[in-house]
Amino acid sequence: MTKKALITGITGQDGSYLAELLLEKGYEVHGIVRRTSTFNRGRIDPVADEYNKESKRLFLHYGDLSDSSAMIRLLGSIQADEIYNLAAQSHVKVSFENPEYTSDVVGMGTLRLLEAVRQTKIDTRFYQASSSEMFGKVQAVPQREDTHFHPRSPYGVAKVFGYWATVNYREAYDLHASNGILFNHESPRRGENFVTRKITRSVARIKKGLERELVLGNLEARRDWGYAKDYVEAMWLMAQAEFGDDYVIATGETHTVKEFLEIAFGIVGLNWQDYVRTDSKYERPAEVDLLIGDASKAKSKLGWTPRTDFQALVELMVEADLEALRE
């Protein structure tokens, strides 16, 4: 019998990679998309074209996590075996400018989805996309599942709410629900307003003579960067586990924005210092200086380990942006 999966945020980086993974495994995949006046399916439409050639197995539905009745209706009609909640306003700096909207979608949106699962009484497994931003002003290095949270942004605060809502529904209603505390994960499908993609896109454009400089914020911020395609596999593994649980997903290595710049510009034979300048307007009101995760639990219980190292990740992102310009 064909398994069904429902993905919120299917048009995003993680949603499109997860849809590909599930389709490769033979799933029927349903995705929730927001109705907008601009085109927002650039990542998922190629996936649909590829996998719907012979028999349609990818279905998109209009919906929004701010609409409880729509969530109840969709969950009841689809009857998904697995639900992956990836929808979010996920840009940290934007969350300072739009804290109420971010909190509603990221925090309350998770609660609405969990409550829809409870009310429809569907037999499903629930995955919640939690974030390393919940650790914020870190209380321990590296960060593990038992490290205390100290979020430093409205986005991080909202993710903490979603995390505990997921734990609460698991304990109160015996729901198979898991939190994946994912550290930064990037890819050629990363949004262009995120620092890693901003860098690789500018590197390609500077190399081709289309830009002259790149303006960034804090170059000393350290992050644990992995490859999104590796990380969506961890999401799927959590849904296959016997019981719901919480897992840190990370590489266990930390690198600065400056290191990312050095590799990215080096790939095209340029010195980053000739093209990059900083501006404090791109810095966060409250910075998160060091994030590095310990994924030992995911390795021992799920058998998951990252396959793509930092150098390879930067290379594939730069090459993809160069190829996009050639096309």
CSV table of C-alpha atoms in Angstrom, one decimal:
chain,number,residue,atom,x,y,z
A,1,MET,CA,0.0,0.0,0.0
A,2,THR,CA,1.4,3.4,-1.0
A,3,LYS,CA,2.3,5.7,1.9
A,4,LYS,CA,1.0,9.3,1.9
A,5,ALA,CA,2.9,12.2,3.2
A,6,LEU,CA,1.9,15.8,3.8
A,7,ILE,CA,4.5,18.6,3.7
A,8,THR,CA,3.8,22.2,4.8
A,9,GLY,CA,6.4,24.5,3.3
A,10,ILE,CA,6.8,22.3,0.3
A,11,THR,CA,7.9,25.2,-2.0
A,12,GLY,CA,10.9,25.9,0.2
A,13,GLN,CA,14.4,24.5,0.2
A,14,ASP,CA,13.8,21.7,2.6
A,15,GLY,CA,10.3,21.0,1.3
A,16,SER,CA,11.4,20.5,-2.2
A,17,TYR,CA,14.3,18.2,-1.3
A,18,LEU,CA,12.0,16.2,1.1
A,19,ALA,CA,9.4,15.8,-1.6
A,20,GLU,CA,12.0,14.4,-3.9
A,21,LEU,CA,13.3,12.0,-1.3
A,22,LEU,CA,9.8,10.7,-0.5
A,23,LEU,CA,8.8,10.4,-4.2
A,24,GLU,CA,12.0,8.4,-4.8
A,25,LYS,CA,10.8,6.1,-2.0
A,26,GLY,CA,7.4,5.6,-3.6
A,27,TYR,CA,5.3,7.9,-1.5
A,28,GLU,CA,2.3,9.8,-2.7
A,29,VAL,CA,3.2,13.4,-1.6
A,30,HIS,CA,0.8,16.2,-0.8
A,31,GLY,CA,2.0,19.8,-0.2
A,32,ILE,CA,0.4,22.8,1.2
A,33,VAL,CA,1.2,26.1,-0.6
A,34,ARG,CA,0.1,29.6,0.3
A,35,ARG,CA,-1.9,31.6,-2.3
A,36,THR,CA,0.3,34.6,-3.4
A,37,SER,CA,0.2,37.1,-6.2
A,38,THR,CA,3.7,36.2,-7.2
A,39,PHE,CA,5.3,33.0,-8.5
A,40,ASN,CA,6.6,30.9,-5.6
A,41,ARG,CA,6.9,27.4,-7.0
A,42,GLY,CA,10.3,27.6,-8.7
A,43,ARG,CA,11.8,24.8,-6.5
A,44,ILE,CA,8.9,22.4,-6.5
A,45,ASP,CA,7.6,22.6,-10.1
A,46,PRO,CA,10.6,20.8,-11.6
A,47,VAL,CA,10.1,18.1,-9.0
A,48,ALA,CA,6.4,17.8,-10.0
A,49,ASP,CA,7.4,17.7,-13.7
A,50,GLU,CA,9.9,14.9,-13.1
A,51,TYR,CA,7.7,12.7,-10.9
A,52,ASN,CA,4.3,13.2,-12.5
A,53,LYS,CA,5.3,12.1,-16.0
A,54,GLU,CA,3.9,8.6,-15.8
A,55,SER,CA,1.5,8.7,-12.8
A,56,LYS,CA,0.6,11.7,-10.7
A,57,ARG,CA,2.0,11.3,-7.2
A,58,LEU,CA,2.6,14.9,-6.2
A,59,PHE,CA,-0.4,17.0,-5.3
A,60,LEU,CA,-0.4,20.7,-4.2
A,61,HIS,CA,-3.2,22.2,-2.1
A,62,TYR,CA,-3.8,25.8,-1.2
A,63,GLY,CA,-3.7,26.4,2.5
A,64,ASP,CA,-2.2,28.5,5.3
A,65,LEU,CA,-1.2,27.7,8.9
A,66,SER,CA,-3.1,30.7,10.1
A,67,ASP,CA,-6.4,29.0,9.0
A,68,SER,CA,-7.3,26.3,11.5
A,69,SER,CA,-10.5,25.2,9.6
A,70,ALA,CA,-8.5,24.7,6.4
A,71,MET,CA,-5.9,22.6,8.2
A,72,ILE,CA,-8.6,20.4,9.7
A,73,ARG,CA,-10.3,20.0,6.3
A,74,LEU,CA,-7.1,19.1,4.5
A,75,LEU,CA,-5.8,16.7,7.1
A,76,GLY,CA,-9.2,14.9,7.2
A,77,SER,CA,-9.3,14.6,3.4
A,78,ILE,CA,-5.7,13.6,2.7
A,79,GLN,CA,-5.3,11.1,5.7
A,80,ALA,CA,-1.5,11.3,5.5
A,81,ASP,CA,0.6,8.6,7.1
A,82,GLU,CA,3.3,11.2,7.8
A,83,ILE,CA,3.1,15.0,8.3
A,84,TYR,CA,6.2,17.2,8.0
A,85,ASN,CA,5.8,20.7,9.3
A,86,LEU,CA,8.4,22.8,7.5
A,87,ALA,CA,6.4,26.0,6.9
A,88,ALA,CA,7.8,29.1,8.5
A,89,GLN,CA,8.9,32.7,8.1
A,90,SER,CA,12.5,31.5,8.6
A,91,HIS,CA,14.7,34.5,8.1
A,92,VAL,CA,16.0,35.6,11.5
A,93,LYS,CA,16.6,39.2,10.8
A,94,VAL,CA,13.2,39.6,9.2
A,95,SER,CA,11.7,38.2,12.4
A,96,PHE,CA,12.9,41.3,14.3
A,97,GLU,CA,11.0,43.5,11.7
A,98,ASN,CA,7.9,41.3,11.7
A,99,PRO,CA,7.8,39.6,15.1
A,100,GLU,CA,4.0,39.2,15.3
A,101,TYR,CA,3.7,37.5,11.9
A,102,THR,CA,6.7,35.3,12.5
A,103,SER,CA,5.3,34.2,15.9
A,104,ASP,CA,1.9,33.4,14.4
A,105,VAL,CA,3.1,31.3,11.5
A,106,VAL,CA,6.1,29.6,13.3
A,107,GLY,CA,4.6,29.2,16.8
A,108,MET,CA,0.8,29.2,16.6
A,109,GLY,CA,0.9,27.6,13.1
A,110,THR,CA,2.6,24.5,14.7
A,111,LEU,CA,-0.1,24.4,17.4
A,112,ARG,CA,-2.9,24.7,14.9
A,113,LEU,CA,-1.5,21.8,12.9
A,114,LEU,CA,-1.0,19.6,16.0
A,115,GLU,CA,-4.6,20.4,17.1
A,116,ALA,CA,-5.9,19.5,13.6
A,117,VAL,CA,-4.2,16.1,14.0
A,118,ARG,CA,-5.9,15.7,17.3
A,119,GLN,CA,-9.3,16.7,16.1
A,120,THR,CA,-9.3,14.6,13.0
A,121,LYS,CA,-8.0,11.6,14.9
A,122,ILE,CA,-5.9,10.5,11.9
A,123,ASP,CA,-3.3,7.8,12.5
A,124,THR,CA,-0.2,9.8,11.5
A,125,ARG,CA,3.4,10.5,12.4
A,126,PHE,CA,4.3,14.2,12.9
A,127,TYR,CA,7.7,15.9,12.3
A,128,GLN,CA,8.3,19.4,13.5
A,129,ALA,CA,11.1,21.5,12.0
A,130,SER,CA,12.8,22.9,15.1
A,131,SER,CA,16.0,25.0,14.9
A,132,SER,CA,19.4,25.6,16.4
A,133,GLU,CA,18.3,29.2,16.8
A,134,MET,CA,16.4,28.0,19.9
A,135,PHE,CA,19.8,27.7,21.6
A,136,GLY,CA,20.7,31.3,20.8
A,137,LYS,CA,22.9,32.5,23.6
A,138,VAL,CA,24.4,29.1,24.1
A,139,GLN,CA,24.5,27.5,27.5
A,140,ALA,CA,26.8,24.7,26.5
A,141,VAL,CA,29.2,23.8,23.7
A,142,PRO,CA,28.4,21.8,21.7
A,143,GLN,CA,24.6,21.9,21.9
A,144,ARG,CA,22.7,18.6,22.5
A,145,GLU,CA,19.1,17.6,23.0
A,146,ASP,CA,19.4,18.4,26.7
A,147,THR,CA,21.0,21.9,26.3
A,148,HIS,CA,18.8,24.7,27.7
A,149,PHE,CA,17.3,27.1,25.2
A,150,HIS,CA,18.0,30.8,25.2
A,151,PRO,CA,16.6,32.2,21.9
A,152,ARG,CA,17.9,35.5,20.7
A,153,SER,CA,15.3,36.4,18.1
A,154,PRO,CA,11.5,36.4,17.6
A,155,TYR,CA,12.1,33.5,15.2
A,156,GLY,CA,14.0,31.5,17.9
A,157,VAL,CA,11.3,32.3,20.5
A,158,ALA,CA,8.5,31.1,18.2
A,159,LYS,CA,10.5,27.9,17.4
A,160,VAL,CA,10.8,27.2,21.1
A,161,PHE,CA,7.0,27.4,21.4
A,162,GLY,CA,6.6,25.0,18.5
A,163,TYR,CA,9.1,22.6,20.0
A,164,TRP,CA,7.3,22.4,23.4
A,165,ALA,CA,3.9,22.2,21.7
A,166,THR,CA,5.1,19.1,19.8
A,167,VAL,CA,6.5,17.6,23.0
A,168,ASN,CA,3.3,18.4,24.8
A,169,TYR,CA,1.0,16.7,22.2
A,170,ARG,CA,3.3,13.7,22.2
A,171,GLU,CA,3.0,13.3,25.9
A,172,ALA,CA,-0.6,14.3,26.3
A,173,TYR,CA,-2.2,12.5,23.3
A,174,ASP,CA,0.3,9.7,22.7
A,175,LEU,CA,1.1,11.2,19.3
A,176,HIS,CA,4.1,9.9,17.3
A,177,ALA,CA,5.7,13.4,17.1
A,178,SER,CA,9.4,14.3,16.7
A,179,ASN,CA,11.4,17.5,16.8
A,180,GLY,CA,14.3,17.8,14.5
A,181,ILE,CA,16.6,20.5,15.9
A,182,LEU,CA,18.4,21.2,12.7
A,183,PHE,CA,21.5,23.4,12.6
A,184,ASN,CA,22.1,25.6,9.6
A,185,HIS,CA,21.7,23.7,6.3
A,186,GLU,CA,22.3,25.2,2.9
A,187,SER,CA,22.0,24.3,-0.8
A,188,PRO,CA,21.7,25.8,-4.3
A,189,ARG,CA,18.0,26.1,-3.4
A,190,ARG,CA,18.6,28.3,-0.4
A,191,GLY,CA,16.8,31.6,-0.5
A,192,GLU,CA,18.8,34.5,-1.9
A,193,ASN,CA,18.4,36.6,1.3
A,194,PHE,CA,20.3,34.1,3.4
A,195,VAL,CA,23.9,34.8,3.9
A,196,THR,CA,25.4,31.7,2.3
A,197,ARG,CA,23.3,32.0,-0.9
A,198,LYS,CA,23.9,35.8,-0.9
A,199,ILE,CA,27.6,35.0,-1.0
A,200,THR,CA,27.6,32.3,-3.7
A,201,ARG,CA,25.2,34.3,-5.9
A,202,SER,CA,27.4,37.4,-5.6
A,203,VAL,CA,30.6,35.4,-6.2
A,204,ALA,CA,29.1,34.1,-9.5
A,205,ARG,CA,27.9,37.6,-10.5
A,206,ILE,CA,31.2,39.3,-9.6
A,207,LYS,CA,33.1,36.7,-11.6
A,208,LYS,CA,30.9,37.4,-14.6
A,209,GLY,CA,31.3,41.2,-14.2
A,210,LEU,CA,27.7,41.7,-13.2
A,211,GLU,CA,28.4,43.0,-9.7
A,212,ARG,CA,31.3,44.9,-8.1
A,213,GLU,CA,30.9,44.4,-4.4
A,214,LEU,CA,29.1,42.3,-1.7
A,215,VAL,CA,27.9,44.0,1.5
A,216,LEU,CA,27.5,41.8,4.6
A,217,GLY,CA,27.1,42.1,8.4
A,218,ASN,CA,29.0,40.2,11.0
A,219,LEU,CA,31.8,38.1,9.4
A,220,GLU,CA,32.9,36.5,12.6
A,221,ALA,CA,29.6,34.7,13.4
A,222,ARG,CA,30.2,31.0,13.6
A,223,ARG,CA,27.8,28.4,12.3
A,224,ASP,CA,27.5,24.6,11.9
A,225,TRP,CA,26.7,24.4,8.2
A,226,GLY,CA,25.4,21.2,6.5
A,227,TYR,CA,23.8,20.2,3.2
A,228,ALA,CA,20.0,20.4,3.2
A,229,LYS,CA,19.7,17.3,1.0
A,230,ASP,CA,21.5,15.3,3.8
A,231,TYR,CA,19.2,16.8,6.5
A,232,VAL,CA,15.9,15.9,4.9
A,233,GLU,CA,16.9,12.3,5.2
A,234,ALA,CA,17.1,12.7,8.9
A,235,MET,CA,13.6,14.1,8.9
A,236,TRP,CA,12.3,10.9,7.2
A,237,LEU,CA,14.3,8.7,9.5
A,238,MET,CA,12.6,10.3,12.6
A,239,ALA,CA,9.2,9.5,11.1
A,240,GLN,CA,10.3,5.8,10.7
A,241,ALA,CA,11.5,5.4,14.3
A,242,GLU,CA,9.4,3.3,16.6
A,243,PHE,CA,8.7,6.2,18.9
A,244,GLY,CA,8.6,10.0,18.5
A,245,ASP,CA,11.6,11.8,20.0
A,246,ASP,CA,13.8,14.9,19.7
A,247,TYR,CA,17.1,15.0,17.8
A,248,VAL,CA,19.9,17.4,17.1
A,249,ILE,CA,20.9,17.3,13.4
A,250,ALA,CA,24.3,18.9,12.8
A,251,THR,CA,27.8,18.3,11.3
A,252,GLY,CA,29.7,18.9,14.6
A,253,GLU,CA,31.9,21.5,12.9
A,254,THR,CA,31.8,25.2,13.1
A,255,HIS,CA,33.0,27.8,10.5
A,256,THR,CA,32.8,31.6,10.3
A,257,VAL,CA,31.2,33.7,7.6
A,258,LYS,CA,34.7,34.8,6.7
A,259,GLU,CA,35.7,31.1,6.1
A,260,PHE,CA,32.7,30.7,3.8
A,261,LEU,CA,33.8,33.8,1.9
A,262,GLU,CA,37.4,32.6,1.5
A,263,ILE,CA,36.4,29.3,0.0
A,264,ALA,CA,33.6,30.7,-2.2
A,265,PHE,CA,35.8,33.5,-3.8
A,266,GLY,CA,38.8,31.1,-4.0
A,267,ILE,CA,36.8,28.7,-6.2
A,268,VAL,CA,36.6,31.4,-8.9
A,269,GLY,CA,40.2,32.6,-8.3
A,270,LEU,CA,39.3,35.9,-6.5
A,271,ASN,CA,40.4,37.4,-3.2
A,272,TRP,CA,37.2,38.1,-1.1
A,273,GLN,CA,38.8,41.1,0.6
A,274,ASP,CA,38.8,43.0,-2.8
A,275,TYR,CA,35.0,42.8,-3.1
A,276,VAL,CA,33.5,42.5,0.4
A,277,ARG,CA,32.6,45.3,2.8
A,278,THR,CA,30.6,45.2,6.0
A,279,ASP,CA,27.6,47.4,7.1
A,280,SER,CA,26.2,47.3,10.6
A,281,LYS,CA,22.6,47.5,9.2
A,282,TYR,CA,22.9,43.8,8.2
A,283,GLU,CA,23.8,42.7,11.8
A,284,ARG,CA,21.1,41.3,14.1
A,285,PRO,CA,20.0,43.3,17.2
A,286,ALA,CA,21.0,40.3,19.3
A,287,GLU,CA,23.6,38.1,17.7
A,288,VAL,CA,24.1,34.4,18.0
A,289,ASP,CA,27.8,34.0,17.9
A,290,LEU,CA,28.5,30.3,18.1
A,291,LEU,CA,26.3,27.4,17.1
A,292,ILE,CA,27.8,23.8,16.9
A,293,GLY,CA,25.7,20.7,17.3
A,294,ASP,CA,26.3,17.2,18.6
A,295,ALA,CA,24.3,14.7,16.5
A,296,SER,CA,25.5,11.6,18.4
A,297,LYS,CA,21.9,10.7,19.4
A,298,ALA,CA,20.8,10.8,15.7
A,299,LYS,CA,23.8,8.7,14.7
A,300,SER,CA,23.2,6.0,17.4
A,301,LYS,CA,19.4,5.8,17.2
A,302,LEU,CA,18.6,6.7,13.6
A,303,GLY,CA,21.9,5.7,11.9
A,304,TRP,CA,22.2,9.2,10.4
A,305,THR,CA,25.4,11.0,9.6
A,306,PRO,CA,26.1,14.0,7.3
A,307,ARG,CA,27.7,13.0,4.0
A,308,THR,CA,28.7,16.4,2.6
A,309,ASP,CA,31.5,18.4,4.2
A,310,PHE,CA,31.9,22.2,4.4
A,311,GLN,CA,34.2,22.6,1.4
A,312,ALA,CA,32.0,20.4,-0.9
A,313,LEU,CA,28.9,22.3,0.2
A,314,VAL,CA,30.4,25.7,-0.7
A,315,GLU,CA,31.7,24.3,-4.0
A,316,LEU,CA,28.3,22.9,-5.1
A,317,MET,CA,26.6,26.1,-4.2
A,318,VAL,CA,29.0,28.3,-6.2
A,319,GLU,CA,29.0,26.0,-9.2
A,320,ALA,CA,25.2,26.0,-9.2
A,321,ASP,CA,25.1,29.8,-9.3
A,322,LEU,CA,27.7,29.9,-12.0
A,323,GLU,CA,25.7,27.4,-14.0
A,324,ALA,CA,22.5,29.4,-13.5
A,325,LEU,CA,24.2,32.4,-15.1
A,326,ARG,CA,25.5,30.4,-18.0
A,327,GLU,CA,22.0,29.2,-18.7
